[in-house]
Short mmCIF file of C-alpha atoms in Angstrom, two decimals:
data_model
loop_
_atom_site.label_atom_id
_atom_site.label_comp_id
_atom_site.label_asym_id
_atom_site.label_seq_id
_atom_site.Cartn_x
_atom_site.Cartn_y
_atom_site.Cartn_z
CA MET A 1 -18.70 -29.54 36.61
CA ASN A 2 -17.97 -30.01 32.74
CA VAL A 3 -18.41 -27.93 29.83
CA THR A 4 -18.40 -29.47 26.44
CA ILE A 5 -17.37 -27.57 23.28
CA VAL A 6 -18.97 -29.41 20.40
CA ASP A 7 -16.33 -30.15 17.89
CA TYR A 8 -18.21 -30.68 14.75
CA LYS A 9 -15.29 -30.25 12.40
CA SER A 10 -16.42 -26.90 10.88
CA GLY A 11 -14.19 -23.99 11.03
CA ASN A 12 -11.50 -23.09 13.53
CA ILE A 13 -12.43 -23.39 17.21
CA SER A 14 -8.84 -22.96 18.65
CA SER A 15 -9.70 -19.56 19.96
CA VAL A 16 -12.74 -20.83 21.50
CA ILE A 17 -11.10 -23.90 23.42
CA ASN A 18 -8.06 -21.54 24.46
CA SER A 19 -10.51 -18.95 26.12
CA PHE A 20 -12.81 -21.38 27.88
CA LYS A 21 -9.69 -23.18 29.18
CA GLU A 22 -8.13 -19.84 30.26
CA VAL A 23 -11.21 -18.93 32.28
CA ALA A 24 -11.91 -22.42 33.71
CA GLN A 25 -8.24 -22.93 34.77
CA ASN A 26 -8.54 -26.14 37.04
CA LYS A 27 -12.06 -25.37 38.40
CA VAL A 28 -14.13 -26.68 35.43
CA LYS A 29 -13.44 -29.53 32.88
CA ILE A 30 -13.49 -28.33 29.44
CA GLU A 31 -14.14 -31.07 26.88
CA VAL A 32 -13.81 -30.69 23.08
CA THR A 33 -15.55 -33.63 21.41
CA SER A 34 -18.40 -34.67 19.06
CA ASP A 35 -18.94 -37.81 21.21
CA LEU A 36 -22.79 -38.20 21.82
CA ASN A 37 -22.55 -39.63 24.99
CA LYS A 38 -20.20 -36.98 26.58
CA ILE A 39 -22.39 -34.18 25.29
CA LYS A 40 -25.49 -35.81 26.90
CA SER A 41 -23.85 -36.03 30.23
CA SER A 42 -22.15 -32.73 30.18
CA ASP A 43 -23.56 -29.76 32.36
CA LYS A 44 -23.16 -27.16 29.74
CA VAL A 45 -22.57 -27.07 25.95
CA VAL A 46 -20.96 -24.72 23.64
CA LEU A 47 -21.78 -24.53 19.96
CA PRO A 48 -19.34 -22.62 18.24
CA GLY A 49 -19.76 -21.97 14.44
CA GLN A 50 -17.39 -20.43 11.59
CA GLY A 51 -18.08 -20.26 7.95
CA SER A 52 -21.36 -20.33 6.24
CA PHE A 53 -24.75 -21.10 7.86
CA LYS A 54 -25.09 -23.81 5.38
CA SER A 55 -21.67 -25.39 5.78
CA CYS A 56 -22.02 -25.45 9.73
CA ILE A 57 -25.66 -27.21 9.35
CA ASP A 58 -24.19 -29.68 6.88
CA ALA A 59 -21.19 -30.31 9.42
CA LEU A 60 -23.68 -30.92 12.25
CA ASN A 61 -25.61 -33.35 9.92
CA THR A 62 -22.74 -35.33 8.87
CA ILE A 63 -22.35 -36.60 12.45
CA ASN A 64 -25.03 -39.23 13.15
CA GLY A 65 -27.20 -38.27 15.88
CA LEU A 66 -25.62 -35.08 16.75
CA VAL A 67 -28.51 -32.89 15.97
CA GLU A 68 -31.01 -35.14 17.93
CA THR A 69 -28.60 -35.11 20.92
CA LEU A 70 -28.34 -31.22 20.80
CA ASN A 71 -32.12 -30.94 20.43
CA ASP A 72 -32.50 -33.24 23.45
CA PHE A 73 -29.91 -31.04 25.42
CA ALA A 74 -31.43 -27.87 24.68
CA LEU A 75 -35.16 -28.44 24.51
CA ASN A 76 -35.69 -31.55 26.80
CA SER A 77 -32.88 -31.67 29.41
CA LYS A 78 -32.84 -27.77 29.20
CA LYS A 79 -29.29 -27.37 30.32
CA PRO A 80 -27.41 -24.24 29.46
CA LEU A 81 -26.09 -23.94 25.92
CA LEU A 82 -24.11 -21.13 24.40
CA GLY A 83 -24.22 -20.47 20.63
CA ILE A 84 -21.25 -18.27 19.22
CA CYS A 85 -21.54 -16.50 15.85
CA VAL A 86 -22.98 -19.15 13.35
CA GLY A 87 -23.61 -21.36 16.44
CA LEU A 88 -26.10 -18.72 17.38
CA GLN A 89 -27.52 -18.29 13.86
CA MET A 90 -28.32 -21.88 13.67
CA PHE A 91 -31.07 -21.37 16.50
CA ALA A 92 -33.19 -19.98 13.77
CA ASP A 93 -35.51 -21.87 11.49
CA VAL A 94 -33.92 -20.86 8.33
CA GLY A 95 -30.81 -19.42 6.96
CA TYR A 96 -30.37 -17.78 3.58
CA GLU A 97 -26.58 -17.94 3.11
CA GLU A 98 -25.46 -19.64 -0.14
CA THR A 99 -28.92 -21.21 -0.38
CA GLU A 100 -32.09 -21.61 1.87
CA THR A 101 -31.11 -23.89 4.56
CA LYS A 102 -33.23 -25.31 7.40
CA GLY A 103 -31.79 -24.33 10.66
CA LEU A 104 -32.28 -26.09 14.29
CA SER A 105 -35.49 -24.16 15.01
CA TRP A 106 -34.83 -23.58 18.77
CA ILE A 107 -35.68 -19.90 18.48
CA SER A 108 -38.13 -18.91 15.82
CA GLY A 109 -36.83 -16.68 13.40
CA LYS A 110 -34.49 -16.52 10.12
CA VAL A 111 -30.96 -15.50 9.17
CA SER A 112 -30.73 -12.97 6.44
CA LYS A 113 -27.75 -10.77 5.06
CA ILE A 114 -27.07 -7.56 6.48
CA ASN A 115 -28.39 -4.73 4.20
CA ASN A 116 -25.32 -3.03 3.21
CA HIS A 117 -27.39 -0.05 1.90
CA ASN A 118 -25.69 -0.12 -1.72
CA GLY A 119 -22.10 -0.34 -0.41
CA LYS A 120 -22.39 2.25 2.35
CA TYR A 121 -21.64 -0.44 4.89
CA LYS A 122 -18.70 -2.86 4.22
CA LEU A 123 -19.35 -6.48 4.80
CA PRO A 124 -18.45 -8.53 6.64
CA HIS A 125 -19.07 -6.44 9.80
CA ILE A 126 -15.45 -6.78 11.16
CA GLY A 127 -14.28 -5.16 14.19
CA TRP A 128 -15.05 -3.87 17.62
CA ASN A 129 -18.65 -2.63 18.19
CA GLU A 130 -20.69 -1.73 21.34
CA ILE A 131 -23.43 -3.77 22.43
CA ASN A 132 -26.67 -2.15 23.89
CA ILE A 133 -27.79 -4.57 26.54
CA VAL A 134 -31.61 -4.65 26.39
CA LYS A 135 -32.50 -7.44 28.77
CA ASP A 136 -30.91 -8.49 32.06
CA SER A 137 -29.24 -11.55 30.79
CA LYS A 138 -27.38 -14.02 33.07
CA ILE A 139 -24.46 -14.05 30.78
CA PHE A 140 -24.01 -10.03 31.09
CA LYS A 141 -23.66 -9.92 34.71
CA ASN A 142 -21.12 -7.33 35.55
CA ILE A 143 -20.87 -6.48 31.78
CA GLU A 144 -21.41 -2.62 31.30
CA ASN A 145 -23.85 -1.48 28.83
CA ASN A 146 -22.04 -0.19 25.77
CA SER A 147 -18.98 -2.65 26.08
CA HIS A 148 -17.06 -3.31 23.09
CA MET A 149 -17.19 -6.80 21.58
CA TYR A 150 -15.39 -8.29 18.60
CA PHE A 151 -17.58 -9.11 15.59
CA VAL A 152 -16.98 -11.06 12.11
CA HIS A 153 -20.19 -11.68 10.26
CA SER A 154 -22.29 -10.64 7.17
CA TYR A 155 -25.58 -12.28 8.09
CA GLU A 156 -27.73 -11.28 11.05
CA PHE A 157 -30.34 -13.34 13.10
CA ILE A 158 -33.81 -11.88 13.11
CA PRO A 159 -36.02 -13.56 15.73
CA ASN A 160 -39.76 -13.62 15.45
CA ASP A 161 -40.23 -12.96 18.97
CA LYS A 162 -38.31 -9.69 20.09
CA ASN A 163 -38.33 -10.70 23.77
CA VAL A 164 -35.44 -13.31 23.09
CA ILE A 165 -33.17 -10.35 22.27
CA SER A 166 -30.72 -9.62 25.09
CA ALA A 167 -28.59 -7.11 23.30
CA THR A 168 -28.13 -5.34 19.87
CA THR A 169 -25.50 -3.76 18.03
CA ASP A 170 -25.61 -0.93 15.67
CA TYR A 171 -24.28 -1.63 12.13
CA SER A 172 -26.48 -0.78 8.98
CA SER A 173 -29.37 -1.32 11.33
CA ASN A 174 -29.83 -1.95 15.02
CA HIS A 175 -29.36 -5.67 14.78
CA VAL A 176 -29.43 -8.48 17.16
CA CYS A 177 -26.11 -9.51 18.77
CA ALA A 178 -27.23 -11.71 21.76
CA VAL A 179 -30.23 -13.70 22.64
CA GLU A 180 -31.50 -15.52 25.76
CA GLU A 181 -34.35 -18.04 25.73
CA GLU A 182 -34.50 -19.93 29.02
CA ASN A 183 -31.56 -22.02 29.04
CA ILE A 184 -30.42 -21.11 25.46
CA PHE A 185 -27.85 -18.38 25.10
CA GLY A 186 -26.41 -16.96 22.01
CA THR A 187 -23.84 -14.27 21.05
CA GLN A 188 -23.25 -13.03 17.53
CA PHE A 189 -20.03 -11.51 18.49
CA HIS A 190 -16.95 -13.54 19.76
CA PRO A 191 -16.51 -13.47 23.30
CA GLU A 192 -13.37 -15.56 22.85
CA LYS A 193 -11.78 -12.77 21.07
CA SER A 194 -13.35 -9.85 22.92
CA ASP A 195 -10.40 -9.39 25.46
CA LYS A 196 -11.18 -9.19 29.09
CA THR A 197 -15.00 -8.38 28.63
CA GLY A 198 -15.38 -11.33 26.45
CA LEU A 199 -13.70 -13.60 28.92
CA LYS A 200 -16.09 -12.18 31.68
CA ILE A 201 -18.99 -13.33 29.57
CA ILE A 202 -17.55 -16.87 29.22
CA ASP A 203 -16.93 -16.76 32.92
CA ASN A 204 -20.58 -15.90 33.49
CA PHE A 205 -21.82 -18.73 31.32
CA ILE A 206 -19.44 -21.11 33.07
CA SER A 207 -20.72 -19.95 36.45
CA LEU A 208 -24.42 -20.39 35.58
CA MET B 1 -20.89 2.21 16.27
CA LEU B 2 -18.28 0.00 14.54
CA LYS B 3 -14.81 1.29 15.56
CA ASN B 4 -11.62 1.86 13.40
CA ARG B 5 -8.98 -0.68 14.41
CA ILE B 6 -5.42 -0.20 15.23
CA ILE B 7 -3.39 -3.23 14.59
CA PRO B 8 0.53 -3.53 15.51
CA CYS B 9 2.20 -5.78 13.29
CA LEU B 10 5.26 -7.89 14.38
CA ASP B 11 7.64 -9.26 11.65
CA VAL B 12 8.82 -12.44 12.93
CA LYS B 13 11.84 -14.29 11.74
CA ASN B 14 12.94 -17.54 13.08
CA GLY B 15 10.66 -17.07 15.97
CA ARG B 16 11.89 -13.49 17.01
CA VAL B 17 10.44 -10.05 16.10
CA VAL B 18 12.20 -8.06 13.65
CA LYS B 19 11.17 -4.94 11.65
CA GLY B 20 13.26 -3.60 8.62
CA ILE B 21 13.59 -0.45 6.58
CA ASN B 22 12.23 -1.36 3.19
CA PHE B 23 12.49 -5.06 4.19
CA VAL B 24 16.36 -4.96 4.67
CA ASP B 25 18.35 -3.89 7.60
CA LEU B 26 16.72 -5.85 10.18
CA LYS B 27 16.75 -5.11 13.88
CA ASP B 28 15.74 -7.36 16.73
CA ALA B 29 13.04 -5.98 18.77
CA GLY B 30 12.30 -8.98 21.05
CA ASP B 31 10.11 -12.20 21.77
CA PRO B 32 6.75 -12.19 19.63
CA VAL B 33 4.72 -13.84 22.52
CA GLU B 34 5.50 -11.13 25.14
CA GLN B 35 5.11 -8.41 22.76
CA ALA B 36 1.73 -9.55 21.41
CA LYS B 37 0.75 -9.70 25.00
CA ILE B 38 1.94 -6.18 25.91
CA TYR B 39 0.03 -4.93 22.96
CA SER B 40 -3.16 -6.72 23.47
CA GLU B 41 -3.18 -5.48 27.17
CA GLY B 42 -2.29 -2.08 25.98
CA GLY B 43 -5.50 -1.95 23.79
CA ALA B 44 -4.55 -3.22 20.46
CA ASP B 45 -7.55 -4.27 18.52
CA GLU B 46 -5.82 -7.05 16.69
CA ILE B 47 -2.41 -8.52 16.47
CA CYS B 48 -0.65 -9.23 13.26
CA PHE B 49 2.36 -11.68 12.77
CA LEU B 50 4.12 -11.43 9.55
CA ASP B 51 6.57 -14.41 9.24
CA ILE B 52 9.54 -13.45 7.11
CA THR B 53 11.57 -16.67 7.87
CA ALA B 54 13.31 -17.39 4.67
CA SER B 55 14.76 -20.88 5.45
CA ASN B 56 12.46 -23.88 5.18
CA GLU B 57 13.90 -25.65 8.13
CA ASN B 58 12.97 -22.68 10.39
CA ARG B 59 9.45 -22.44 8.93
CA GLU B 60 7.99 -24.43 11.81
CA THR B 61 9.16 -21.81 14.42
CA ILE B 62 5.82 -19.58 13.54
CA TYR B 63 3.44 -22.51 14.57
CA ASP B 64 5.02 -22.53 18.12
CA VAL B 65 4.84 -18.74 18.25
CA VAL B 66 1.26 -18.64 17.30
CA GLU B 67 0.29 -21.46 19.54
CA GLN B 68 1.97 -19.75 22.52
CA THR B 69 0.37 -16.45 21.60
CA SER B 70 -3.04 -17.53 21.23
CA LYS B 71 -3.09 -18.88 24.82
CA LYS B 72 -2.11 -15.48 26.12
CA CYS B 73 -3.87 -13.00 23.88
CA PHE B 74 -7.72 -12.82 23.48
CA VAL B 75 -7.80 -10.38 20.69
CA PRO B 76 -7.95 -11.50 17.06
CA LEU B 77 -4.51 -12.63 15.75
CA THR B 78 -3.72 -12.45 12.09
CA VAL B 79 -0.78 -14.40 10.57
CA GLY B 80 0.71 -13.97 7.27
CA GLY B 81 4.09 -14.74 5.34
CA GLY B 82 4.88 -17.98 3.35
CA ILE B 83 1.37 -19.29 3.23
CA ARG B 84 1.49 -21.66 0.27
CA SER B 85 -1.37 -24.01 0.53
CA ILE B 86 -4.68 -24.80 2.13
CA GLU B 87 -2.72 -27.12 4.43
CA ASP B 88 -0.60 -24.02 5.89
CA ILE B 89 -3.90 -22.27 6.47
CA ASN B 90 -5.39 -25.11 8.33
CA LYS B 91 -2.21 -25.77 10.46
CA LEU B 92 -2.06 -22.15 11.57
CA LEU B 93 -5.61 -21.96 12.20
CA ASN B 94 -5.33 -25.16 14.48
CA CYS B 95 -2.40 -23.44 16.26
CA GLY B 96 -4.83 -20.59 17.05
CA ALA B 97 -4.43 -18.00 14.46
CA ASP B 98 -8.05 -16.42 13.85
CA LYS B 99 -7.00 -14.92 10.30
CA ILE B 100 -4.55 -15.84 7.62
CA SER B 101 -3.09 -13.34 5.36
CA ILE B 102 -2.22 -14.63 1.96
CA ASN B 103 0.11 -12.55 -0.48
CA THR B 104 2.29 -14.24 -3.11
CA ALA B 105 0.23 -17.46 -3.21
CA ALA B 106 -2.90 -15.50 -4.03
CA VAL B 107 -1.13 -13.59 -7.05
CA GLN B 108 0.15 -16.98 -8.51
CA ASN B 109 -3.15 -18.54 -7.97
CA SER B 110 -6.33 -17.11 -6.99
CA LYS B 111 -7.81 -20.37 -6.55
CA ILE B 112 -6.33 -20.78 -2.89
CA VAL B 113 -8.55 -17.60 -1.98
CA ILE B 114 -11.71 -19.23 -3.27
CA ASP B 115 -10.92 -22.54 -1.79
CA SER B 116 -9.78 -21.37 1.57
CA SER B 117 -12.62 -18.99 1.82
CA LYS B 118 -15.14 -21.79 1.05
CA LYS B 119 -13.29 -24.21 3.42
CA PHE B 120 -12.75 -21.87 6.38
CA GLY B 121 -14.99 -18.82 5.84
CA SER B 122 -14.38 -15.49 4.15
CA GLN B 123 -13.95 -14.09 7.69
CA CYS B 124 -10.59 -15.75 8.12
CA ILE B 125 -8.84 -14.99 4.90
CA VAL B 126 -7.09 -11.74 4.39
CA VAL B 127 -5.55 -11.06 1.00
CA ALA B 128 -2.20 -8.94 1.37
CA ILE B 129 -1.56 -6.59 -1.41
CA ASP B 130 1.97 -5.17 -2.03
CA ALA B 131 1.70 -2.38 -4.49
CA LYS B 132 4.29 0.00 -5.90
CA GLN B 133 3.35 3.08 -7.98
CA ASN B 134 4.25 3.05 -11.65
CA GLY B 135 3.02 6.49 -13.29
CA LYS B 136 -0.83 6.78 -12.51
CA LYS B 137 -1.18 3.19 -11.74
CA TRP B 138 0.03 0.84 -9.07
CA GLU B 139 1.46 -2.68 -9.62
CA ILE B 140 1.40 -5.95 -7.47
CA PHE B 141 4.67 -7.00 -5.98
CA THR B 142 5.15 -10.60 -4.56
CA HIS B 143 7.82 -12.28 -2.53
CA GLY B 144 8.12 -9.72 0.04
CA GLY B 145 8.38 -6.86 -2.58
CA ARG B 146 11.21 -8.31 -4.62
CA ASN B 147 9.34 -9.67 -7.73
CA SER B 148 7.06 -7.40 -10.17
CA THR B 149 4.25 -8.99 -11.70
CA GLY B 150 2.65 -6.37 -14.20
CA ILE B 151 -0.77 -6.73 -12.41
CA ASP B 152 -2.78 -3.78 -11.76
CA ALA B 153 -3.39 -3.30 -7.97
CA ILE B 154 -6.89 -1.85 -8.27
CA GLU B 155 -8.19 -4.55 -10.65
CA TYR B 156 -6.58 -7.14 -8.40
CA ALA B 157 -8.36 -5.88 -5.25
CA LYS B 158 -11.60 -6.24 -6.88
CA LYS B 159 -10.88 -9.67 -8.08
CA MET B 160 -9.63 -10.77 -4.58
CA GLU B 161 -13.01 -9.54 -3.11
CA GLU B 162 -14.90 -11.73 -5.74
CA CYS B 163 -12.73 -14.66 -4.92
CA GLY B 164 -14.07 -14.66 -1.45
CA ALA B 165 -11.25 -12.50 0.54
CA GLY B 166 -12.90 -11.09 3.80
CA GLU B 167 -10.41 -8.18 4.14
CA LEU B 168 -7.58 -6.79 2.16
CA LEU B 169 -4.29 -5.67 3.74
CA VAL B 170 -2.98 -3.07 1.37
CA THR B 171 0.79 -2.22 1.48
CA SER B 172 2.44 0.52 -0.11
CA MET B 173 5.85 -0.72 -1.26
CA ASP B 174 7.13 2.88 -1.81
CA ARG B 175 6.17 3.98 1.66
CA ASP B 176 7.07 0.79 3.75
CA GLY B 177 9.70 1.57 6.28
CA THR B 178 10.11 5.30 5.27
CA GLN B 179 7.78 6.90 7.95
CA VAL B 180 6.19 9.49 5.69
CA GLY B 181 2.77 8.31 5.86
CA TYR B 182 0.49 5.98 3.97
CA ASP B 183 -0.07 6.03 0.23
CA ILE B 184 -3.46 7.68 0.55
CA GLU B 185 -4.21 7.78 -2.91
CA LEU B 186 -3.68 3.98 -3.25
CA MET B 187 -5.91 3.34 -0.04
CA SER B 188 -8.71 5.36 -0.92
CA LYS B 189 -8.90 4.13 -4.48
CA ILE B 190 -8.93 0.28 -3.32
CA SER B 191 -11.37 1.26 -0.46
CA SER B 192 -13.76 2.89 -2.79
CA ILE B 193 -13.97 0.07 -5.37
CA VAL B 194 -14.43 -2.93 -2.97
CA ASN B 195 -17.13 -3.45 -0.28
CA ILE B 196 -14.96 -5.36 2.02
CA PRO B 197 -12.71 -3.92 4.90
CA VAL B 198 -9.43 -2.27 3.87
CA ILE B 199 -6.31 -2.38 6.24
CA ALA B 200 -3.92 0.29 5.38
CA SER B 201 -0.25 -0.52 5.82
CA GLY B 202 3.23 0.79 5.12
CA GLY B 203 4.77 4.05 6.00
CA VAL B 204 3.47 5.14 9.52
CA GLY B 205 5.83 7.78 11.02
CA ASN B 206 3.44 9.53 13.31
CA LEU B 207 -0.05 9.34 14.71
CA ASN B 208 -1.44 11.64 12.28
CA HIS B 209 -0.67 9.21 9.60
CA LEU B 210 -2.95 6.86 11.24
CA PHE B 211 -5.70 9.53 11.23
CA GLU B 212 -5.00 10.22 7.43
CA GLY B 213 -5.27 6.44 6.73
CA ILE B 214 -8.70 6.22 8.12
CA LYS B 215 -10.05 9.77 7.15
CA LEU B 216 -8.47 10.34 3.95
CA GLY B 217 -7.61 6.61 2.89
CA ARG B 218 -11.05 5.18 4.02
CA ALA B 219 -9.31 2.33 5.68
CA SER B 220 -11.47 0.47 8.25
CA ALA B 221 -8.16 -0.47 10.16
CA VAL B 222 -4.67 1.00 10.25
CA LEU B 223 -1.56 -1.30 10.69
CA ALA B 224 1.77 -0.03 11.90
CA ALA B 225 4.99 -1.42 13.08
CA SER B 226 7.92 0.72 14.01
CA ILE B 227 6.18 3.57 15.80
CA PHE B 228 4.90 1.09 18.37
CA HIS B 229 7.68 -1.31 18.63
CA TYR B 230 10.56 1.25 19.80
CA GLY B 231 8.27 3.10 22.30
CA LYS B 232 7.77 6.03 20.08
CA HIS B 233 3.97 5.70 20.59
CA SER B 234 1.69 3.53 22.77
CA ILE B 235 -1.49 1.95 21.47
CA LYS B 236 -3.24 4.11 23.93
CA GLU B 237 -1.63 7.44 22.91
CA ALA B 238 -2.65 6.51 19.27
CA LYS B 239 -6.08 5.82 20.26
CA GLU B 240 -6.46 8.99 22.38
CA TYR B 241 -5.06 10.85 19.50
CA LEU B 242 -7.61 9.52 16.96
CA ASP B 243 -10.43 10.04 19.42
CA SER B 244 -9.52 13.64 19.68
CA LYS B 245 -9.77 13.85 15.97
CA GLY B 246 -13.13 12.34 15.94
CA ILE B 247 -12.30 9.06 14.64
CA PRO B 248 -14.37 6.25 16.55
CA VAL B 249 -11.89 3.94 18.38
CA ARG B 250 -12.39 1.31 21.21
CA ILE B 251 -10.95 3.10 24.32
#
């Protein structure tokens, strides 16, 4: 089995690579690439994302054929895909960071700035917060409800269909922090930085 | 509920951990990779490395330390000290750092904060502010506290937020190494004027100081060095203490 971490030259993905390699050891091959054929032939794909919604979408579009390849992987081949942070946000139809930007439209919804209630809540939402698991998601196998995960973000994904939500977290409002729609998984938090519990989520994804 | 973070800071010189009293009189407290691992396993919410290597020929040592640490620690790793350029930031991020703390370079030219937060995202850009009280105001110092600048710390904090800093790491130069507690007035003034998280630093001598930094200083996170390094307190003890005083922590 091989898992591909999509390297589309946006943000820092070293921690994602380190954590997947730590979990995979020698059992699973971890590829880090933007090579379209390698992505097509891989069993699972990880879509990381740092920086702004717009900068990530722009970076995806810079690599010729990448968006089409990812669309095909997620929507036609229906192989497991995990989006992390902005990687999850890009599933949406549209994002409003910097300027209105079209997303991948895999899960209908939008990405808007977290309401800071006139400065009552500091942004970014940085640090460890508990997740409320609301759906029996495969990547939460053996993860206790209210486990702590590490978050860094100022924008939240608001899906139209609430059935896709697999976990929420409480900051400003009860916002979406994980989704699952068939083969598509996403976490707003960073499993790669969430210590042993985070590594367990990565293990669950690899073991799907 | 979002938890307040406890961040042990390791001062690293030529690849080894040291911690000084008012930035002089350094003692060796061990291997940074092993220490970071002990801290993350003990429940540290993040790890911070401050590189205080003076000579240019030894500057490369920090990259190796960061690379080794990031393969063993799966909590956020912040690295600061001697960051001069976008290239320095890029290199450290590629070695596995999650956040970069910029101090002197940001004072000299705020463009590095604007450019790096655009390029890498605000989430990985921490601006470190070293401030010393001067009458009713606080003044920014650079170069590890050696050079005065005449810049007002409160105004500067606001400006750094506008430039795109994701967090501010505020150190009281008057308190650093003294173990008499954070400069609460400085922390609360900065924390109330900015809408980004503030990490309080400088002066922790006991667990109650951590409590004061969060409760009175309104810091989102508290950074400490000596009380953890020499086994005076464990991270676990610190968290249990804060929990008993009603501060939300990750246990």
